[in-house]
Coordinates of C-alpha atoms and ligand atoms in Angstrom, one line a residue:
X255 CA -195.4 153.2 -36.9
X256 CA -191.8 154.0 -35.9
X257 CA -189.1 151.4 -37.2
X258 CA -185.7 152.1 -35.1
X259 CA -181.9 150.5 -36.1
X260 CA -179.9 150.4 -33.0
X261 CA -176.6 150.3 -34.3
X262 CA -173.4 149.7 -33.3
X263 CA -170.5 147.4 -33.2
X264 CA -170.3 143.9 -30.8
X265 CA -170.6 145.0 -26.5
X266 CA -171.7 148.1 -27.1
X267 CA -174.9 147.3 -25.5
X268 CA -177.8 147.2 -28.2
X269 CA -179.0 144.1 -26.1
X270 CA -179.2 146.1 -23.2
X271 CA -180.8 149.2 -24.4
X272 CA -182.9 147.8 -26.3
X273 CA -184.5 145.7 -23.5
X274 CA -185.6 150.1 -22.3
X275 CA -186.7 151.2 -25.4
X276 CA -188.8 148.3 -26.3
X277 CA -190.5 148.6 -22.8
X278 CA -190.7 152.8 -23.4
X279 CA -191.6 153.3 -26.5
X280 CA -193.6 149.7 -27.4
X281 CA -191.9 148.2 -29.7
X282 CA -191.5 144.9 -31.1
X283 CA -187.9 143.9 -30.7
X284 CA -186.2 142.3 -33.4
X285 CA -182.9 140.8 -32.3
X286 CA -181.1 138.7 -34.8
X287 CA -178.6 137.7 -32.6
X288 CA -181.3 135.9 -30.2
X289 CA -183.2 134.3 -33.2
X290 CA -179.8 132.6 -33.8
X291 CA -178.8 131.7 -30.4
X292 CA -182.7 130.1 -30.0
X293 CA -182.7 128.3 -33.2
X294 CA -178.8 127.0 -31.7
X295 CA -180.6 125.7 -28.3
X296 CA -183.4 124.0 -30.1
X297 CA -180.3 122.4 -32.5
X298 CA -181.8 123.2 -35.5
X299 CA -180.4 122.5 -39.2
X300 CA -180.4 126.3 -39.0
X301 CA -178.6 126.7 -35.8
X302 CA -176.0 124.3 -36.2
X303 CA -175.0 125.7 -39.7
X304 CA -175.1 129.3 -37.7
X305 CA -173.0 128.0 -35.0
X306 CA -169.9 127.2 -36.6
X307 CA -169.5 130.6 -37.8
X308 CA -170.6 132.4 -34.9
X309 CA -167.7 130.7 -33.2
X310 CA -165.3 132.1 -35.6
X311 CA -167.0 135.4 -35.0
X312 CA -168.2 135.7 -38.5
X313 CA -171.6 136.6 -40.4
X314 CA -174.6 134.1 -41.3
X315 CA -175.1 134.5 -44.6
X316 CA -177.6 137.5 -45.4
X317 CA -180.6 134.8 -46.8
X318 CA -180.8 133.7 -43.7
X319 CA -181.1 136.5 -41.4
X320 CA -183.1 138.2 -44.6
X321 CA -185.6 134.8 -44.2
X322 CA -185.6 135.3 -40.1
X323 CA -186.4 139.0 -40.2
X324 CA -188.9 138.6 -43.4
X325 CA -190.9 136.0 -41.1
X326 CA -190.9 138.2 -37.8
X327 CA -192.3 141.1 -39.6
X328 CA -195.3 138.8 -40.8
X329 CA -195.7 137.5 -38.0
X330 CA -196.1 140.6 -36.2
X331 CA -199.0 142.4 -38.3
X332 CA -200.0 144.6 -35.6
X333 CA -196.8 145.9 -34.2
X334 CA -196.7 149.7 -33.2
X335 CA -192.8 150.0 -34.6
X336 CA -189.8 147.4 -34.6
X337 CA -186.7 147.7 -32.8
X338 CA -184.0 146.0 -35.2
X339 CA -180.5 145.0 -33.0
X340 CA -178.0 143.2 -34.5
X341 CA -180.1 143.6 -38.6
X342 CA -178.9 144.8 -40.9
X343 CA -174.9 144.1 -40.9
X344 CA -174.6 144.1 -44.6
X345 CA -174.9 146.6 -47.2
X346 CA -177.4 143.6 -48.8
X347 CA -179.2 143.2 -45.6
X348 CA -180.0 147.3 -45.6
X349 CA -181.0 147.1 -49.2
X350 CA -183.5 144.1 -48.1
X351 CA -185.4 145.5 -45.4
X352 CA -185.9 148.8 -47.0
X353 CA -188.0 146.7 -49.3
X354 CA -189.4 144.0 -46.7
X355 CA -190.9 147.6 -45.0
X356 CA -191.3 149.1 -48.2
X357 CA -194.0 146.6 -49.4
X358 CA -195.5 147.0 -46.0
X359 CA -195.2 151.0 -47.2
X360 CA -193.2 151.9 -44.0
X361 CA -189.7 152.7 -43.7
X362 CA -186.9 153.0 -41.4
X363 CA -187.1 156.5 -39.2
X364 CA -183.7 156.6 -37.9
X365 CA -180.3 154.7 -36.8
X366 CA -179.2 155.6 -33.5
X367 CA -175.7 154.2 -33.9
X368 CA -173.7 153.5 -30.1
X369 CA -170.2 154.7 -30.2
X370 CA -168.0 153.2 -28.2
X371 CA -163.8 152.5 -27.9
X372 CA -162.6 149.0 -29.2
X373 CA -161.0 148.8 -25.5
X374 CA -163.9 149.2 -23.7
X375 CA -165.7 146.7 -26.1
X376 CA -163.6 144.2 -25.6
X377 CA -163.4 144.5 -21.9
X378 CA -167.3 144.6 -21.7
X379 CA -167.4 141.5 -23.6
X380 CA -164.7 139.7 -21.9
X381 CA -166.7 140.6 -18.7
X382 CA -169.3 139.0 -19.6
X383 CA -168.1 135.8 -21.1
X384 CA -167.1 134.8 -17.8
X385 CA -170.8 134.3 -16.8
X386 CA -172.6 134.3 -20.2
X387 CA -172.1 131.0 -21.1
X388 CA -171.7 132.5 -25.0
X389 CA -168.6 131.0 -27.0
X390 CA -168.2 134.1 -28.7
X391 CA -167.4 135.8 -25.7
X392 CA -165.1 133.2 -24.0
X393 CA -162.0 134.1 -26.3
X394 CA -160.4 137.4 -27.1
X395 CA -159.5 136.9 -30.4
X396 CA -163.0 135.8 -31.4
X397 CA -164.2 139.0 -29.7
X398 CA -161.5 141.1 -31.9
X399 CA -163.0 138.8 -34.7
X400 CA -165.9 140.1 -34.7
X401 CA -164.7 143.6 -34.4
X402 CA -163.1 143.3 -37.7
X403 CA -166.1 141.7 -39.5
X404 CA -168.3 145.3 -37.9
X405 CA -165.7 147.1 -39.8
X406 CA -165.5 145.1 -43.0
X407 CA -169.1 144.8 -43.3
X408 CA -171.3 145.9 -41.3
X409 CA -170.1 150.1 -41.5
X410 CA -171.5 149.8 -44.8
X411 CA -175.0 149.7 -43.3
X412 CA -174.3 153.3 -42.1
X413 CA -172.9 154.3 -45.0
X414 CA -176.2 153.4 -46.6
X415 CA -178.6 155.5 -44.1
X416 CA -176.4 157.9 -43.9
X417 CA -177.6 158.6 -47.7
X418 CA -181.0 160.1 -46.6
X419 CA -179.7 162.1 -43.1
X420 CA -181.0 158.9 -40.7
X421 CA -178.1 158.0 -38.6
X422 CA -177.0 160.1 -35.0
X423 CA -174.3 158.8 -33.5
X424 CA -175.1 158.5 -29.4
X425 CA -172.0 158.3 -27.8
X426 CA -172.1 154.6 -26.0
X427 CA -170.1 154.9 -22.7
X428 CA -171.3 156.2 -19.2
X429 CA -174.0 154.4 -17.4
X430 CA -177.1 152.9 -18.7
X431 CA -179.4 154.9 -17.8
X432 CA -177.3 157.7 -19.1
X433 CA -176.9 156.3 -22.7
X434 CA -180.8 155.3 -22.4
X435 CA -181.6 158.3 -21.8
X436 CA -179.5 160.0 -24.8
X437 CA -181.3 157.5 -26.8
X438 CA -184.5 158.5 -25.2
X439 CA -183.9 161.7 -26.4
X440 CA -183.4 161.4 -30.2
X441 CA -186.3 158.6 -30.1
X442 CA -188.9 161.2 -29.2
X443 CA -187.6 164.5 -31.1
X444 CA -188.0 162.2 -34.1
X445 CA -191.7 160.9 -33.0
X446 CA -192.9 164.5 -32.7
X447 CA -191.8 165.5 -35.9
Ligands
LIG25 P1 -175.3 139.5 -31.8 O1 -176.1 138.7 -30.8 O2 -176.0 140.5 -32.6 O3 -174.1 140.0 -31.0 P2 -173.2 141.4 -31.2 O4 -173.5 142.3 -32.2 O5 -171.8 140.8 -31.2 O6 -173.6 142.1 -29.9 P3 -173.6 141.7 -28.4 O7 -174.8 141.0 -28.0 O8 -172.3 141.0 -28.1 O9 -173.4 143.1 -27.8 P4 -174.5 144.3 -27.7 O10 -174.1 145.4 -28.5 O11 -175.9 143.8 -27.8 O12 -174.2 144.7 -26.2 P5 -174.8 144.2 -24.8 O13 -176.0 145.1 -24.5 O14 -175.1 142.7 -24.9 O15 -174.6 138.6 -32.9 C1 -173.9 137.4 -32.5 C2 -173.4 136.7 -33.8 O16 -174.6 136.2 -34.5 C3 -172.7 137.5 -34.8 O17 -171.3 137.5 -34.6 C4 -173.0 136.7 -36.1 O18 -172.2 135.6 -36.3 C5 -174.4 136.3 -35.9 N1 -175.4 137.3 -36.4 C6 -176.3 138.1 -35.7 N2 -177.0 138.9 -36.5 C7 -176.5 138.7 -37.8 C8 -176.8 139.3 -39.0 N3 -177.8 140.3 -39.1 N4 -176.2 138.9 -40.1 C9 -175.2 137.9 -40.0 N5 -174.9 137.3 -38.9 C10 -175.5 137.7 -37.7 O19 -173.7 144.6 -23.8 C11 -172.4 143.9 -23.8 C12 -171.9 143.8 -22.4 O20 -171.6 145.1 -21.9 C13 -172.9 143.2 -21.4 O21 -172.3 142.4 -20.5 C14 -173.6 144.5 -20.8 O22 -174.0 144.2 -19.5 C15 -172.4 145.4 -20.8 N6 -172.8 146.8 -20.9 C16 -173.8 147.3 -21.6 N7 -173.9 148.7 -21.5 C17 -172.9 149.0 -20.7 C18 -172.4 150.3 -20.1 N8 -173.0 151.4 -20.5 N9 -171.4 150.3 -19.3 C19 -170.7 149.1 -19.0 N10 -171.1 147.9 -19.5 C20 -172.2 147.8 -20.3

């Protein structure tokens, strides 16, 4: 089994590379972001808690997403590796899915974090609110939101991997298939070993 963390802060395209990798290398992907957003179209209790601070640009609390991820990976028995985008993006959230994988005595093998200017960020996302449709896109200071709230919180989650060597920074700007292939790259040096 190999258990990826695509890291990175908001735009810097963990939806879009991981949409690659998951078709590459076969894994499950595990998107946090797009559990929410679903749970928000079906106008769950769930959702519509999550959408009033995903509007604001700020975190669900971390026994949510903790519940959301803890009931993929069961649901997913026979999964050759997981993909996580968008999990953890709290110190709490690391320290919970080492031990969701650790009772399932697997592990993360490495964070591939996506480095990438706030200014290009915010003009990717900008970009894309106009078609998107996603209110957390439609309004800059949301989007700069949510910049902040990576660097309050969710850095930490580096931090924390960082502890036992995993994390290589991939640096997040150039084309797609550039950055894919970067990521390609690390992806199977680390499946050999
Ligand atoms: P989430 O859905 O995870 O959004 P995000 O982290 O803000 O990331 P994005 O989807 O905006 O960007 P991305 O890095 O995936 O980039 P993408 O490939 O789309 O989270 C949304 C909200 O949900 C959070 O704010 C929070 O409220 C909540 N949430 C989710 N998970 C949570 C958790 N674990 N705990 C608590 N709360 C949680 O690319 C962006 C744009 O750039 C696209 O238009 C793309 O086409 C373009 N692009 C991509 N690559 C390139 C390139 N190389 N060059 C030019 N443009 C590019």
């Amino acid at each position: 089994m190999f258990n990826l963390i695509l890291f990175g802060p908001p735009g810097s395209g963990k939806g879009t590379q991981s949409e690659r990798l998951i078709a590459k290398f076969g894994l499950k992907h595990l998107s946090t972001g797009d559990i929410l957003r679903s749970e928000i179209a079906n106008k769950t209790a769930l959702g519509l808690e999550a959408k009033t601070l995903m509007d604001k640009g700020e975190l669900v609390p971390d026994e949510v997403v903790i519940g959301m991820i803890s009931a993929a990976l069961d649901a997913n028995p026979d999964a050759n590796g997981f993909l996580f985008d968008g999990f953890p993006r709290t110190k709490a959230q690391s320290v919970a899915l080492d031990n969701l994988l650790g009772e399932r005595n697997e592990a993360i093998n490495v964070v591939l974090a996506l480095d990438v200017s706030e200014e290009e960020l915010v003009k990717r996302l900008l970009n894309r609110g106009l078609t998107s449709g996603r209110s957390d896109d439609a309004d800059e200071s949301v989007i700069r939101a949510r910049i902040i709230e990576y660097h309050k919180k969710t850095s930490a989650v580096a931090d924390h991997y960082a502890l036992d060597d995993k994390v290589v920074k991939v640096k997040g700007e150039g084309t797609v298939d550039e950055i894919f292939n970067a990521l390609s790259r690390e992806i199977e040096k680390r499946r050999k070993a």
